[in-house]
């Protein structure tokens, strides 16, 4: 007897970190504090219009934090798809470190900053989110979108921390491992979901930014 194995269609995601903010430039930890784009960030979002023009998407989702939402509204204006808010795509909550520069965090909250730098997986920054909890939130959200949009192409506007989780999940890196990959503002990052597994397609494509800025 021949056994026919059922496979699910490939779902492709384009994930985009928001454009630059003044706090990015100052290396201030934003977390879930709601900061909007600066002029450079707005220009990066405009450049995304050109970077996305040859792609079609069945759906688009964005973190509801202003820096991601503003990027989404600018970048998607010619795509013919409405961007839906997705709070599950928010940046990680960094607890007591939110609002601090790295120097300020090191001075004011030395223990929290030590855990931050060592990527302690179960440390929550005193009422923030641990890496384990954050990573689970992100991947549950993406699994839900993959199930909802099987065989389609989906656009996601989100944050650096979310991209960090996704890259690690798609490449088998642990959350504790030091980062050795970029999280560029307004770059295109492509992954695929197929038969319950995630695969990295391409990462940190900035060609549209280099041509436009």
PDB file of C-alpha atoms in Angstrom, residues 20-213:
ATOM      1  CA  UNK A  20      15.236  54.884  12.963  1.00  0.00           C
ATOM      2  CA  UNK A  21      14.214  56.848  16.064  1.00  0.00           C
ATOM      3  CA  UNK A  22      16.165  59.400  18.073  1.00  0.00           C
ATOM      4  CA  UNK A  23      16.445  56.804  20.817  1.00  0.00           C
ATOM      5  CA  UNK A  24      18.040  54.339  18.384  1.00  0.00           C
ATOM      6  CA  UNK A  25      20.631  56.946  17.544  1.00  0.00           C
ATOM      7  CA  UNK A  26      21.307  57.644  21.231  1.00  0.00           C
ATOM      8  CA  UNK A  27      21.476  53.869  21.977  1.00  0.00           C
ATOM      9  CA  UNK A  28      18.651  54.315  24.471  1.00  0.00           C
ATOM     10  CA  UNK A  29      16.718  51.164  25.364  1.00  0.00           C
ATOM     11  CA  UNK A  30      13.204  51.679  24.025  1.00  0.00           C
ATOM     12  CA  UNK A  31      11.445  48.431  24.848  1.00  0.00           C
ATOM     13  CA  UNK A  32       7.722  49.181  24.927  1.00  0.00           C
ATOM     14  CA  UNK A  33       8.068  52.937  25.452  1.00  0.00           C
ATOM     15  CA  UNK A  34       6.228  54.497  22.513  1.00  0.00           C
ATOM     16  CA  UNK A  35       8.743  56.529  20.480  1.00  0.00           C
ATOM     17  CA  UNK A  36       8.015  57.748  16.926  1.00  0.00           C
ATOM     18  CA  UNK A  37      10.339  57.880  13.932  1.00  0.00           C
ATOM     19  CA  UNK A  38      12.855  60.663  13.421  1.00  0.00           C
ATOM     20  CA  UNK A  39      13.488  62.268  10.010  1.00  0.00           C
ATOM     21  CA  UNK A  40      15.893  59.514   9.005  1.00  0.00           C
ATOM     22  CA  UNK A  41      13.358  56.878  10.032  1.00  0.00           C
ATOM     23  CA  UNK A  42      10.676  58.508   7.917  1.00  0.00           C
ATOM     24  CA  UNK A  43      13.044  58.555   4.929  1.00  0.00           C
ATOM     25  CA  UNK A  44      13.812  54.882   5.484  1.00  0.00           C
ATOM     26  CA  UNK A  45      10.095  54.109   5.519  1.00  0.00           C
ATOM     27  CA  UNK A  46       9.711  56.021   2.252  1.00  0.00           C
ATOM     28  CA  UNK A  47      12.537  53.972   0.752  1.00  0.00           C
ATOM     29  CA  UNK A  48      10.641  50.811   1.700  1.00  0.00           C
ATOM     30  CA  UNK A  49       7.904  51.828  -0.741  1.00  0.00           C
ATOM     31  CA  UNK A  50      10.432  51.151  -3.522  1.00  0.00           C
ATOM     32  CA  UNK A  51      11.886  48.083  -1.833  1.00  0.00           C
ATOM     33  CA  UNK A  52       8.467  46.426  -1.645  1.00  0.00           C
ATOM     34  CA  UNK A  53       7.033  47.528  -4.982  1.00  0.00           C
ATOM     35  CA  UNK A  54       7.752  44.256  -6.806  1.00  0.00           C
ATOM     36  CA  UNK A  55       6.155  42.096  -4.104  1.00  0.00           C
ATOM     37  CA  UNK A  56       2.559  41.145  -3.419  1.00  0.00           C
ATOM     38  CA  UNK A  57       1.220  40.312   0.019  1.00  0.00           C
ATOM     39  CA  UNK A  58      -1.970  38.616   1.119  1.00  0.00           C
ATOM     40  CA  UNK A  59      -1.834  40.310   4.507  1.00  0.00           C
ATOM     41  CA  UNK A  60       0.192  42.821   6.522  1.00  0.00           C
ATOM     42  CA  UNK A  61       0.589  43.137  10.280  1.00  0.00           C
ATOM     43  CA  UNK A  62       2.384  45.614  12.490  1.00  0.00           C
ATOM     44  CA  UNK A  63       3.299  46.057  16.097  1.00  0.00           C
ATOM     45  CA  UNK A  64       1.024  48.727  17.530  1.00  0.00           C
ATOM     46  CA  UNK A  65       3.976  50.718  18.914  1.00  0.00           C
ATOM     47  CA  UNK A  66       4.249  54.003  17.044  1.00  0.00           C
ATOM     48  CA  UNK A  67       7.684  53.523  15.478  1.00  0.00           C
ATOM     49  CA  UNK A  68       6.598  50.292  13.797  1.00  0.00           C
ATOM     50  CA  UNK A  69       3.072  51.474  13.007  1.00  0.00           C
ATOM     51  CA  UNK A  70       4.317  54.705  11.380  1.00  0.00           C
ATOM     52  CA  UNK A  71       6.810  52.726   9.297  1.00  0.00           C
ATOM     53  CA  UNK A  72       4.026  50.380   8.203  1.00  0.00           C
ATOM     54  CA  UNK A  73       1.649  53.158   7.201  1.00  0.00           C
ATOM     55  CA  UNK A  74       4.253  54.878   5.045  1.00  0.00           C
ATOM     56  CA  UNK A  75       5.815  51.770   3.515  1.00  0.00           C
ATOM     57  CA  UNK A  76       2.582  49.954   2.627  1.00  0.00           C
ATOM     58  CA  UNK A  77       0.730  52.793   0.947  1.00  0.00           C
ATOM     59  CA  UNK A  78       1.100  51.359  -2.590  1.00  0.00           C
ATOM     60  CA  UNK A  79       0.658  47.698  -1.746  1.00  0.00           C
ATOM     61  CA  UNK A  80      -3.132  47.560  -1.780  1.00  0.00           C
ATOM     62  CA  UNK A  81      -3.310  45.732   1.545  1.00  0.00           C
ATOM     63  CA  UNK A  82      -4.475  47.131   4.879  1.00  0.00           C
ATOM     64  CA  UNK A  83      -2.055  46.843   7.782  1.00  0.00           C
ATOM     65  CA  UNK A  84      -3.624  45.244  10.854  1.00  0.00           C
ATOM     66  CA  UNK A  85      -2.355  45.960  14.399  1.00  0.00           C
ATOM     67  CA  UNK A  86      -0.685  43.049  16.187  1.00  0.00           C
ATOM     68  CA  UNK A  87       0.315  43.798  19.801  1.00  0.00           C
ATOM     69  CA  UNK A  88       1.959  40.358  19.969  1.00  0.00           C
ATOM     70  CA  UNK A  89       4.661  41.759  17.663  1.00  0.00           C
ATOM     71  CA  UNK A  90       5.703  44.444  20.162  1.00  0.00           C
ATOM     72  CA  UNK A  91       9.288  44.800  21.293  1.00  0.00           C
ATOM     73  CA  UNK A  92      10.364  43.025  24.450  1.00  0.00           C
ATOM     74  CA  UNK A  93       9.560  44.789  27.732  1.00  0.00           C
ATOM     75  CA  UNK A  94      12.911  45.615  29.329  1.00  0.00           C
ATOM     76  CA  UNK A  95      11.544  46.549  32.751  1.00  0.00           C
ATOM     77  CA  UNK A  96      13.784  48.906  34.727  1.00  0.00           C
ATOM     78  CA  UNK A  97      16.160  49.396  31.783  1.00  0.00           C
ATOM     79  CA  UNK A  98      13.565  51.011  29.531  1.00  0.00           C
ATOM     80  CA  UNK A  99      14.457  54.629  28.810  1.00  0.00           C
ATOM     81  CA  UNK A 100      18.112  54.227  29.805  1.00  0.00           C
ATOM     82  CA  UNK A 101      21.133  54.527  27.573  1.00  0.00           C
ATOM     83  CA  UNK A 102      23.558  51.658  27.930  1.00  0.00           C
ATOM     84  CA  UNK A 103      25.866  53.789  30.065  1.00  0.00           C
ATOM     85  CA  UNK A 104      22.963  54.827  32.307  1.00  0.00           C
ATOM     86  CA  UNK A 105      21.759  51.244  32.616  1.00  0.00           C
ATOM     87  CA  UNK A 106      25.240  50.051  33.583  1.00  0.00           C
ATOM     88  CA  UNK A 107      25.468  52.714  36.298  1.00  0.00           C
ATOM     89  CA  UNK A 108      21.900  52.671  37.694  1.00  0.00           C
ATOM     90  CA  UNK A 109      21.000  49.012  37.357  1.00  0.00           C
ATOM     91  CA  UNK A 110      24.284  47.062  37.281  1.00  0.00           C
ATOM     92  CA  UNK A 111      22.757  43.645  38.020  1.00  0.00           C
ATOM     93  CA  UNK A 112      20.001  44.062  35.434  1.00  0.00           C
ATOM     94  CA  UNK A 113      22.524  45.298  32.876  1.00  0.00           C
ATOM     95  CA  UNK A 114      24.803  42.322  33.561  1.00  0.00           C
ATOM     96  CA  UNK A 115      21.913  39.963  32.837  1.00  0.00           C
ATOM     97  CA  UNK A 116      21.082  42.017  29.747  1.00  0.00           C
ATOM     98  CA  UNK A 117      24.593  41.680  28.371  1.00  0.00           C
ATOM     99  CA  UNK A 118      24.863  37.978  29.193  1.00  0.00           C
ATOM    100  CA  UNK A 119      21.403  37.250  27.755  1.00  0.00           C
ATOM    101  CA  UNK A 120      20.194  35.403  30.847  1.00  0.00           C
ATOM    102  CA  UNK A 121      17.151  33.550  29.462  1.00  0.00           C
ATOM    103  CA  UNK A 122      14.912  33.655  32.550  1.00  0.00           C
ATOM    104  CA  UNK A 123      15.702  37.184  33.839  1.00  0.00           C
ATOM    105  CA  UNK A 124      12.776  39.628  33.571  1.00  0.00           C
ATOM    106  CA  UNK A 125      14.320  43.042  34.436  1.00  0.00           C
ATOM    107  CA  UNK A 126      12.057  43.393  37.484  1.00  0.00           C
ATOM    108  CA  UNK A 127       8.559  43.081  35.991  1.00  0.00           C
ATOM    109  CA  UNK A 128       9.650  43.098  32.353  1.00  0.00           C
ATOM    110  CA  UNK A 129       9.848  40.041  30.067  1.00  0.00           C
ATOM    111  CA  UNK A 130      12.425  37.296  30.211  1.00  0.00           C
ATOM    112  CA  UNK A 131      13.991  36.156  26.949  1.00  0.00           C
ATOM    113  CA  UNK A 132      12.170  32.847  27.238  1.00  0.00           C
ATOM    114  CA  UNK A 133       8.763  34.480  27.710  1.00  0.00           C
ATOM    115  CA  UNK A 134       9.429  37.034  24.958  1.00  0.00           C
ATOM    116  CA  UNK A 135      10.614  34.414  22.456  1.00  0.00           C
ATOM    117  CA  UNK A 136       7.541  32.275  23.151  1.00  0.00           C
ATOM    118  CA  UNK A 137       5.244  35.269  22.590  1.00  0.00           C
ATOM    119  CA  UNK A 138       6.867  36.064  19.250  1.00  0.00           C
ATOM    120  CA  UNK A 139       6.893  32.533  17.870  1.00  0.00           C
ATOM    121  CA  UNK A 140       3.322  31.755  18.969  1.00  0.00           C
ATOM    122  CA  UNK A 141       2.219  34.872  17.061  1.00  0.00           C
ATOM    123  CA  UNK A 142       4.116  33.888  13.919  1.00  0.00           C
ATOM    124  CA  UNK A 143       2.846  30.307  14.074  1.00  0.00           C
ATOM    125  CA  UNK A 144      -0.688  31.708  14.242  1.00  0.00           C
ATOM    126  CA  UNK A 145      -0.086  33.899  11.185  1.00  0.00           C
ATOM    127  CA  UNK A 146       1.480  30.963   9.327  1.00  0.00           C
ATOM    128  CA  UNK A 147      -1.602  28.842  10.036  1.00  0.00           C
ATOM    129  CA  UNK A 148      -3.946  31.656   9.018  1.00  0.00           C
ATOM    130  CA  UNK A 149      -2.100  32.378   5.752  1.00  0.00           C
ATOM    131  CA  UNK A 150      -0.932  28.980   4.528  1.00  0.00           C
ATOM    132  CA  UNK A 151       0.636  29.224   1.094  1.00  0.00           C
ATOM    133  CA  UNK A 152       0.545  33.040   1.097  1.00  0.00           C
ATOM    134  CA  UNK A 153       3.031  35.867   1.485  1.00  0.00           C
ATOM    135  CA  UNK A 154       2.772  38.010   4.621  1.00  0.00           C
ATOM    136  CA  UNK A 155       4.342  41.358   5.522  1.00  0.00           C
ATOM    137  CA  UNK A 156       5.354  42.081   9.121  1.00  0.00           C
ATOM    138  CA  UNK A 157       6.480  45.395  10.664  1.00  0.00           C
ATOM    139  CA  UNK A 158       8.112  44.946  14.025  1.00  0.00           C
ATOM    140  CA  UNK A 159      11.229  45.497  16.177  1.00  0.00           C
ATOM    141  CA  UNK A 160      14.844  44.452  16.510  1.00  0.00           C
ATOM    142  CA  UNK A 161      14.194  42.127  19.421  1.00  0.00           C
ATOM    143  CA  UNK A 162      11.499  40.290  17.481  1.00  0.00           C
ATOM    144  CA  UNK A 163      13.838  39.857  14.519  1.00  0.00           C
ATOM    145  CA  UNK A 164      16.505  38.545  16.888  1.00  0.00           C
ATOM    146  CA  UNK A 165      14.129  35.836  18.104  1.00  0.00           C
ATOM    147  CA  UNK A 166      13.020  34.913  14.581  1.00  0.00           C
ATOM    148  CA  UNK A 167      16.558  34.636  13.204  1.00  0.00           C
ATOM    149  CA  UNK A 168      17.603  32.374  16.063  1.00  0.00           C
ATOM    150  CA  UNK A 169      14.542  30.174  15.673  1.00  0.00           C
ATOM    151  CA  UNK A 170      15.035  29.797  11.920  1.00  0.00           C
ATOM    152  CA  UNK A 171      18.753  29.003  12.219  1.00  0.00           C
ATOM    153  CA  UNK A 172      18.793  26.899  15.373  1.00  0.00           C
ATOM    154  CA  UNK A 173      20.644  29.408  17.558  1.00  0.00           C
ATOM    155  CA  UNK A 174      19.872  29.540  21.272  1.00  0.00           C
ATOM    156  CA  UNK A 175      18.577  32.720  22.922  1.00  0.00           C
ATOM    157  CA  UNK A 176      21.727  32.846  25.082  1.00  0.00           C
ATOM    158  CA  UNK A 177      24.192  32.824  22.175  1.00  0.00           C
ATOM    159  CA  UNK A 178      25.888  36.153  21.408  1.00  0.00           C
ATOM    160  CA  UNK A 179      24.375  37.883  18.388  1.00  0.00           C
ATOM    161  CA  UNK A 180      26.467  37.615  15.219  1.00  0.00           C
ATOM    162  CA  UNK A 181      23.901  38.915  12.713  1.00  0.00           C
ATOM    163  CA  UNK A 182      22.544  42.422  11.929  1.00  0.00           C
ATOM    164  CA  UNK A 183      19.177  43.928  12.923  1.00  0.00           C
ATOM    165  CA  UNK A 184      19.119  46.845  10.510  1.00  0.00           C
ATOM    166  CA  UNK A 185      16.386  49.472  10.541  1.00  0.00           C
ATOM    167  CA  UNK A 186      14.019  49.171   7.547  1.00  0.00           C
ATOM    168  CA  UNK A 187      15.829  46.222   5.942  1.00  0.00           C
ATOM    169  CA  UNK A 188      13.979  43.300   4.324  1.00  0.00           C
ATOM    170  CA  UNK A 189      14.252  39.944   6.106  1.00  0.00           C
ATOM    171  CA  UNK A 190      12.667  36.860   4.537  1.00  0.00           C
ATOM    172  CA  UNK A 191      11.743  33.559   6.194  1.00  0.00           C
ATOM    173  CA  UNK A 192       9.554  30.619   5.211  1.00  0.00           C
ATOM    174  CA  UNK A 193       7.281  28.301   7.163  1.00  0.00           C
ATOM    175  CA  UNK A 194       6.660  24.815   5.795  1.00  0.00           C
ATOM    176  CA  UNK A 195       5.354  21.648   7.476  1.00  0.00           C
ATOM    177  CA  UNK A 196       5.881  23.098  10.940  1.00  0.00           C
ATOM    178  CA  UNK A 197       9.463  24.240  10.339  1.00  0.00           C
ATOM    179  CA  UNK A 198      10.997  27.678   9.803  1.00  0.00           C
ATOM    180  CA  UNK A 199      13.721  28.448   7.264  1.00  0.00           C
ATOM    181  CA  UNK A 200      15.813  31.560   6.686  1.00  0.00           C
ATOM    182  CA  UNK A 201      15.645  32.768   3.073  1.00  0.00           C
ATOM    183  CA  UNK A 202      17.573  36.064   3.149  1.00  0.00           C
ATOM    184  CA  UNK A 203      18.476  38.611   5.789  1.00  0.00           C
ATOM    185  CA  UNK A 204      19.101  42.358   6.149  1.00  0.00           C
ATOM    186  CA  UNK A 205      18.564  43.315   2.499  1.00  0.00           C
ATOM    187  CA  UNK A 206      19.246  47.082   2.461  1.00  0.00           C
ATOM    188  CA  UNK A 207      19.565  47.690  -1.288  1.00  0.00           C
ATOM    189  CA  UNK A 208      16.491  49.949  -1.370  1.00  0.00           C
ATOM    190  CA  UNK A 209      18.008  52.101   1.389  1.00  0.00           C
ATOM    191  CA  UNK A 210      21.357  52.421  -0.331  1.00  0.00           C
ATOM    192  CA  UNK A 211      19.638  53.531  -3.532  1.00  0.00           C
ATOM    193  CA  UNK A 212      17.258  56.017  -1.920  1.00  0.00           C
ATOM    194  CA  UNK A 213      19.052  57.651   1.027  1.00  0.00           C
TER     195      UNK A 213
END
